[in-house]
Amino acid sequence: MATRRSGEQMISLSIDGRAVQVLPGATIWEAARLLGIGLPVLCHDPRLEPVGVCRLCLVEVGEPKLTAACVRGAEDGMEVRTSSERLEACRRGLVELLLSDYPVDASDRPKTGSDALVELAAELGVDWPARRWSGETGEAPGSRTEPAGGIPAGDGRALDGTSKVIFVDHQACILCDRCIRGCDDLQVNEVMGRTGKGYQTSIAFDLDVPMGESTCVSCGECEKVCPTGALSLVGWEGPPNDAAGSGDVGWEVL
Amino acid sequence: MRLIRELEGLQAERGCLDEASLRELSSRLGVPLYRLEGLVSFYPHFRTEPAPPVTISVCRDMSCHLAGPEHVADALREELGGTEGLAVEEASCLGCCELAPAARVNGHPCQLQDSAELASSMAGGDPGLGGDERDEREWKSDPYGEAERYGVLRAALESPSPTDEAERIVDALQESGLRGMGGAGFPTGLKWKLVRGEEARPKYVVCNADESEPGTFKDRVIMEELPHLVVEGIALGAFVVGAEKGIIYLRHEYGRAKAALEAELDRARVAGLLGSGVLGSDFSLEIEIFVSPGGYILGEETALLEALEDRRGEPRNKPPFPGQVGLRGRPTLMNNVETLALVPGILRRGVPWWQSAGRDGHAGLKFISVSGHVEKPGVYEIPTGTAVAELIELAGGVSGGRALKAFAPGGASSNFLPADHADVPIDFATIEERGSMMGSGALVVVAEGTPLLPLAANVVRFFRNESCGKCVPCRLGTQKATEMIEATLESGVPLDWSVIRKLNLLLGETSICGLGYVALNPLISVAEHWPEEVPGCSAEAPE
Ligand SMILES: Cc1cc2nc3c(=O)[nH]c(=O)nc-3n(C[C@H](O)[C@H](O)[C@H](O)COP(=O)(O)O)c2cc1C
Ligand code: SF4
Ligand code: SF4
Ligand code: FES
């Protein structure tokens, strides 16, 4: 039931049985955040227009289909559930699927934030070869070989070390599109997009040229918003995966 | 529409979209390079290198898979290898599955076995094959003699109260029970009513003519042979919802349908049925054709809208649905070609006629594309409720006098059913009761003796090839499943069925659009009905 408050129509809904009111236009993810309910996200960042591609924030709203909380608008009378066996199975499965293509050494690279994918895997207890710190084991960094959750592993995407500032590991990219929105929408540098289609899709600079040859101005926004080891800092001496992080990755409630 | 058309124009002019051309376009239009890259790499009809004068496109999908050996394109390439100015490429379903194994030579449909000859006849310049001579067919869905065409539209526009008239049309469609023929089966009358009720202006009508599901070619025949019903259907939709602009989103390969529609639009314009103030009324309408730059996913309604807005054809998160927030954020009525073509007949002859046109209590008529192992593949217009077995008989029976083994009633995304379900009456509910679906109205017939795992692999591979890559479950899940099935086919290693089930769960529950939802269904249905053909699946009961 909508209540009138100083001329503004508020939307009332319940999330996990708790009532909450939001302004029209607010998403379920935003409403959940007001209640302190953190939903896992990899592609979402509150500073960016949501795209709903990683599917981790799926919730139940009493419709046959699950719905992505980051893009779905809150509706009056909605009854949202953010956890259930069904949702857990989906989230774990999605993380396993992502890890099946994720190179194990990618999470060791120096980043502004943390590796949200690997953190989420740990959080959900997803079975994945323990993180191998190449420094500790003395092993040469290499791509993973054991399947995550029995899903065949993928490998072989390019590394791009042409930029002086940011190192690109396409194999570690989960195509969350955060870097693209960071570059084109936040910074309005308009360098990054997607190239290709389907499984062949990857991020690209300009007409898919190496980053160092593109019109990139090295602002660093893409690296900052990247939730994986796909974009990392070149020649940075700090500890890997700075625990302080930027605070805008992962599924922490902000 | 503008940017994609610019790219098409440039490609036509230069032969391809090379780096220099794209950089030039980028600075001329002030469009960033990344956007051009995103489009050119997404749509199969854009190319960055010049094409040779003649290209043979060989279909690799379901109906053609049933008709010919795998890797036909490789064999053809070997045979024609070295022929100057000739390329052989594999392509997704070409929309002429009745010719299976099918090919297109510079866009002209033919049987694979005739492609080499056709190619050499084109080597000296494309003769631009004219329309083939085809028997004039009588279609029961056409209520008109030639002079009576557009009678329903005329009557509606002459009515003293357009509001009453529009409401009468909605009521009639709702009463008729007509459902969308594009795959999802949404009730048409309700859709028209909802879009009519939206307040935002302008509104649009889009005719979805992107038909690309393997085994499906009915819309092509409808556009070629009954274009006046398609145009009138669009006009009636526009009249009812209050739109002044119609767009026909046509798949790239349908050159003959395009010519038929263009000729029909010209006739309608000359007759004063299009333009401003149609027949002296307050109603104005323009209809234009937009040719898709390619890809099955563009048939998904929101991917289609993205393409019309010059973006990569990646489906939107829904809701909102196009009826509320469609083209350029405006209410958009989108219907399939067949749905729109059926409307004039229902309104002209009345709902009781429609209801009695079916059989045994089923309402209406249905166009079905019949392909695969039948003697006479083609499009059949049947009374709804006709049994699958009868339709197979109409199509000359299973080819080579073989017994029926299996069939897919609704194209590549529908579950396979075994022969003992051939008594199923063709209608939405009856096919669903048997565990499959009407889908795009494409009956694909499989004869006894055909191994089904390679067929299921073919379908999964199709969805992998056509996934847009937007969302995680489909982009990765279709690839992983394809790898697993191919490994089983190559080496006989059993499928890890628990992983297949997990992938199926993720695709069905977490994908953004229908492509992902159904991608593994055909495989699961083969495992369910023929577990002995799917190594590994019998270890656990399939879902
Ligand atoms: C992957 C995918 C492909 C589709 N392709 C087509 C198509 O080629 N033609 C079509 O009419 N509908 C297609 N649809 C269905 C449309 O999204 C939409 O439901 C339909 O055009 C609505 O019209 P209708 O109600 O008249 O069926 C497709 C759906 C999906 C998920
Ligand atoms: S590079 Fe990082 S931010 Fe960009 S799409 Fe890949 S994972 Fe996301
Ligand atoms: S389900 Fe597949 S085709 Fe549909 S949006 Fe996701 S990736 Fe694209
Ligand atoms: S043309 Fe080959 S399956 Fe349609």
XYZ file of N, CA and C in Angstrom, chain A residues 51-55 58 63-68 71-72 75 86 89-90 93-94 96-98 100-101 149-154 174-175 184 190-199 201 204 206-209, chain B residues 19 22-23 32-34 36-38 41-42 44 294-297 312 314 317-319 464-473 475-477 479-480 483-484 496 499 502-503 505-506 508-512 517:
300
model
N 23.332 -3.636 -14.769
C 23.121 -4.357 -16.028
C 22.571 -5.772 -15.810
N 22.740 -6.304 -14.600
C 22.135 -7.613 -14.305
C 22.674 -8.753 -15.133
N 23.990 -8.830 -15.305
C 24.524 -9.897 -16.160
C 25.161 -11.056 -15.393
N 25.620 -10.805 -14.141
C 26.283 -11.918 -13.435
C 25.270 -12.847 -12.799
N 24.090 -12.360 -12.548
C 22.938 -13.116 -12.055
C 23.067 -13.552 -10.594
N 20.189 -12.694 -7.842
C 18.828 -13.185 -8.071
C 18.087 -13.376 -6.751
N 7.208 -14.858 -8.463
C 6.929 -15.116 -9.873
C 7.597 -16.441 -10.221
N 7.189 -17.059 -11.325
C 7.832 -18.327 -11.673
C 9.351 -18.176 -11.844
N 9.764 -17.026 -12.389
C 11.191 -16.818 -12.644
C 11.841 -16.039 -11.509
N 13.096 -16.331 -11.268
C 13.882 -15.522 -10.340
C 14.139 -14.179 -11.015
N 14.468 -13.175 -10.228
C 14.687 -11.865 -10.831
C 15.951 -11.237 -10.243
N 16.683 -10.484 -11.059
C 17.943 -9.887 -10.610
C 17.648 -8.615 -9.821
N 18.663 -4.881 -10.932
C 17.962 -4.154 -11.992
C 16.457 -4.086 -11.790
N 15.916 -4.966 -10.954
C 14.464 -5.017 -10.834
C 13.964 -3.932 -9.890
N 8.488 -2.962 -6.133
C 7.076 -2.721 -6.425
C 6.267 -2.820 -5.142
N 17.004 -23.005 -3.311
C 17.034 -22.783 -4.755
C 18.041 -21.681 -5.108
N 21.680 -22.781 -4.503
C 22.164 -23.687 -5.561
C 22.549 -22.878 -6.798
N 21.738 -21.898 -7.123
C 22.038 -21.072 -8.299
C 23.315 -20.272 -8.086
N 26.372 -22.452 -8.135
C 26.603 -22.927 -9.507
C 27.202 -21.845 -10.398
N 26.702 -20.639 -10.251
C 27.227 -19.543 -11.075
C 28.696 -19.284 -10.758
N 30.820 -21.486 -9.513
C 31.590 -22.611 -10.072
C 31.822 -22.418 -11.561
N 30.768 -21.974 -12.238
C 30.866 -21.761 -13.686
C 31.931 -20.706 -13.994
N 31.920 -19.629 -13.239
C 32.919 -18.579 -13.463
C 34.325 -19.080 -13.154
N 35.426 -22.003 -13.404
C 35.911 -23.018 -14.349
C 36.781 -22.381 -15.430
N 36.654 -21.104 -15.641
C 37.503 -20.420 -16.624
C 38.523 -19.497 -15.958
N 33.750 -27.762 -9.501
C 32.425 -28.377 -9.524
C 32.237 -29.330 -10.688
N 33.324 -29.910 -11.190
C 33.223 -30.884 -12.270
C 32.997 -30.265 -13.635
N 32.982 -28.937 -13.718
C 32.741 -28.255 -14.996
C 34.059 -28.174 -15.769
N 34.083 -28.571 -17.038
C 35.346 -28.537 -17.772
C 35.998 -27.157 -17.726
N 37.307 -27.163 -17.523
C 38.029 -25.894 -17.397
C 38.311 -25.293 -18.766
N 38.297 -23.980 -18.820
C 38.625 -23.280 -20.061
C 39.941 -22.547 -19.894
N 35.367 -11.859 -16.258
C 34.046 -12.499 -16.145
C 32.975 -11.711 -16.901
N 33.380 -10.731 -17.684
C 32.467 -9.918 -18.490
C 31.323 -9.321 -17.676
N 33.292 4.365 -19.867
C 32.425 5.125 -20.779
C 31.448 6.043 -20.041
N 35.208 6.788 -23.027
C 34.671 6.104 -24.214
C 35.716 5.325 -24.989
N 36.417 4.454 -24.254
C 37.437 3.614 -24.888
C 36.987 2.155 -24.930
N 36.218 1.729 -23.908
C 35.998 0.293 -23.733
C 34.615 -0.179 -24.139
N 34.576 -1.392 -24.670
C 33.305 -2.017 -25.008
C 33.475 -3.523 -25.056
N 32.453 -4.196 -25.532
C 32.545 -5.631 -25.747
C 32.838 -5.885 -27.211
N 33.610 -6.918 -27.493
C 33.760 -7.354 -28.877
C 33.367 -8.820 -28.960
N 32.911 -9.251 -30.127
C 32.526 -10.644 -30.314
C 31.163 -10.939 -29.712
N 30.810 -12.218 -29.743
C 29.472 -12.644 -29.342
C 29.589 -13.995 -28.645
N 28.667 -14.285 -27.759
C 28.635 -15.585 -27.109
C 29.903 -15.845 -26.315
N 30.360 -17.100 -26.334
C 31.541 -17.477 -25.562
C 32.787 -16.758 -26.073
N 32.971 -13.653 -26.671
C 32.968 -12.240 -26.276
C 34.162 -11.912 -25.396
N 37.075 -5.021 -25.004
C 37.963 -4.521 -26.052
C 38.174 -3.026 -25.890
N 38.800 0.420 -28.035
C 38.590 0.965 -29.387
C 38.167 -0.144 -30.354
N 38.892 -0.252 -31.490
C 38.534 -1.286 -32.476
C 39.251 -2.593 -32.140
N 39.240 -2.964 -30.854
C 39.896 -4.166 -30.370
C 41.400 -4.139 -30.655
N 42.031 -3.073 -30.213
C 43.495 -2.983 -30.323
C 44.078 -3.218 -28.929
N 39.425 -1.118 -41.075
C 39.756 -0.185 -40.004
C 39.629 1.267 -40.461
N 36.043 2.374 -40.659
C 35.404 2.535 -39.353
C 35.899 3.799 -38.647
N 37.188 4.063 -38.777
C 37.720 5.291 -38.156
C 37.092 6.531 -38.786
N 31.945 6.837 -30.751
C 33.228 6.263 -30.324
C 33.530 4.934 -31.023
N 34.813 4.673 -31.201
C 35.241 3.451 -31.890
C 34.707 2.193 -31.225
N 34.685 2.182 -29.887
C 34.276 0.957 -29.207
C 32.855 0.550 -29.576
N 31.388 1.038 -32.518
C 31.426 0.417 -33.844
C 31.990 -0.998 -33.741
N 33.045 -1.150 -32.942
C 33.632 -2.477 -32.752
C 32.578 -3.440 -32.195
N 31.835 -2.965 -31.196
C 30.811 -3.801 -30.575
C 29.785 -4.287 -31.586
N 31.495 -6.611 -34.595
C 31.912 -7.950 -34.163
C 30.732 -8.797 -33.699
N 29.594 -8.184 -33.473
C 28.438 -8.918 -32.939
C 27.557 -9.493 -34.046
N 26.650 -11.023 -37.603
C 27.358 -11.836 -38.596
C 27.393 -11.247 -40.006
N 21.675 -9.777 -38.603
C 21.904 -11.198 -38.441
C 22.002 -11.706 -37.008
N 21.671 -13.013 -36.849
C 21.753 -13.678 -35.557
C 20.385 -14.071 -35.029
N 20.281 -15.324 -34.593
C 19.031 -15.870 -34.058
C 18.506 -15.062 -32.877
N 19.423 -14.575 -32.037
C 18.979 -13.924 -30.807
C 18.166 -12.664 -31.085
N 24.267 -3.602 -29.580
C 24.426 -5.034 -29.701
C 23.105 -5.701 -29.305
N 21.573 -7.634 -27.411
C 21.594 -8.373 -26.145
C 20.265 -8.151 -25.444
N 16.860 -7.075 -19.424
C 16.227 -7.657 -18.252
C 14.757 -7.263 -18.274
N 13.883 -8.239 -17.987
C 12.451 -7.943 -17.982
C 11.853 -8.310 -16.644
N 10.800 -7.679 -16.133
C 10.174 -6.504 -16.700
C 11.103 -5.280 -16.684
N 24.769 -22.580 -28.348
C 26.085 -22.038 -28.010
C 26.497 -20.999 -29.065
N 26.329 -21.377 -30.336
C 26.729 -20.465 -31.412
C 25.938 -19.167 -31.392
N 24.683 -19.247 -30.988
C 23.805 -18.094 -31.095
C 23.633 -17.329 -29.782
N 24.201 -17.828 -28.699
C 24.144 -17.089 -27.429
C 24.745 -15.709 -27.640
N 24.093 -14.706 -27.084
C 24.634 -13.354 -27.267
C 25.824 -13.114 -26.361
N 25.917 -13.892 -25.270
C 27.051 -13.746 -24.364
C 26.834 -12.729 -23.264
N 25.631 -12.193 -23.160
C 25.412 -11.162 -22.139
C 25.493 -11.730 -20.722
N 24.781 -12.821 -20.477
C 24.726 -13.297 -19.095
C 25.585 -14.549 -18.880
N 26.075 -14.673 -17.632
C 27.030 -15.719 -17.283
C 26.519 -17.143 -17.570
N 25.299 -17.504 -17.122
C 24.894 -18.903 -17.270
C 24.883 -19.369 -18.717
N 26.321 -17.771 -21.507
C 27.590 -17.597 -22.213
C 28.533 -18.761 -21.901
N 28.618 -19.131 -20.613
C 29.532 -20.200 -20.230
C 28.853 -21.570 -20.288
N 27.600 -21.622 -19.848
C 26.921 -22.914 -19.729
C 26.742 -23.626 -21.062
N 28.602 -23.321 -23.685
C 29.924 -23.754 -24.143
C 30.369 -25.023 -23.402
N 30.213 -25.023 -22.072
C 30.674 -26.162 -21.280
C 29.883 -27.411 -21.652
N 31.089 -28.712 -24.991
C 32.373 -29.426 -24.859
C 32.168 -30.820 -24.304
N 31.304 -30.926 -23.288
C 31.094 -32.229 -22.654
C 30.455 -33.212 -23.634
N 29.144 -36.574 -17.551
C 28.972 -36.404 -16.112
C 27.592 -35.778 -15.915
N 26.831 -32.861 -13.641
C 27.241 -31.544 -14.148
C 26.228 -31.044 -15.181
N 23.368 -29.712 -13.384
C 23.682 -28.421 -12.757
C 23.632 -27.301 -13.804
N 24.224 -27.563 -14.964
C 24.207 -26.551 -16.027
C 22.772 -26.268 -16.463
N 20.090 -26.552 -14.644
C 19.460 -25.758 -13.587
C 19.837 -24.285 -13.746
N 21.142 -24.031 -13.935
C 21.593 -22.637 -14.039
C 20.993 -21.962 -15.259
N 18.236 -22.726 -16.880
C 16.786 -22.564 -16.757
C 16.394 -21.508 -15.729
N 17.146 -21.448 -14.629
C 16.755 -20.559 -13.530
C 17.376 -19.177 -13.625
N 18.571 -19.070 -14.181
C 19.272 -17.802 -13.998
C 19.539 -17.022 -15.284
N 19.200 -17.588 -16.448
C 19.462 -16.867 -17.694
C 18.571 -15.637 -17.809
N 18.993 -14.718 -18.643
C 18.180 -13.520 -18.874
C 17.036 -13.812 -19.834
N 17.144 -20.343 -21.228
C 16.211 -21.229 -20.524
C 16.156 -22.609 -21.162
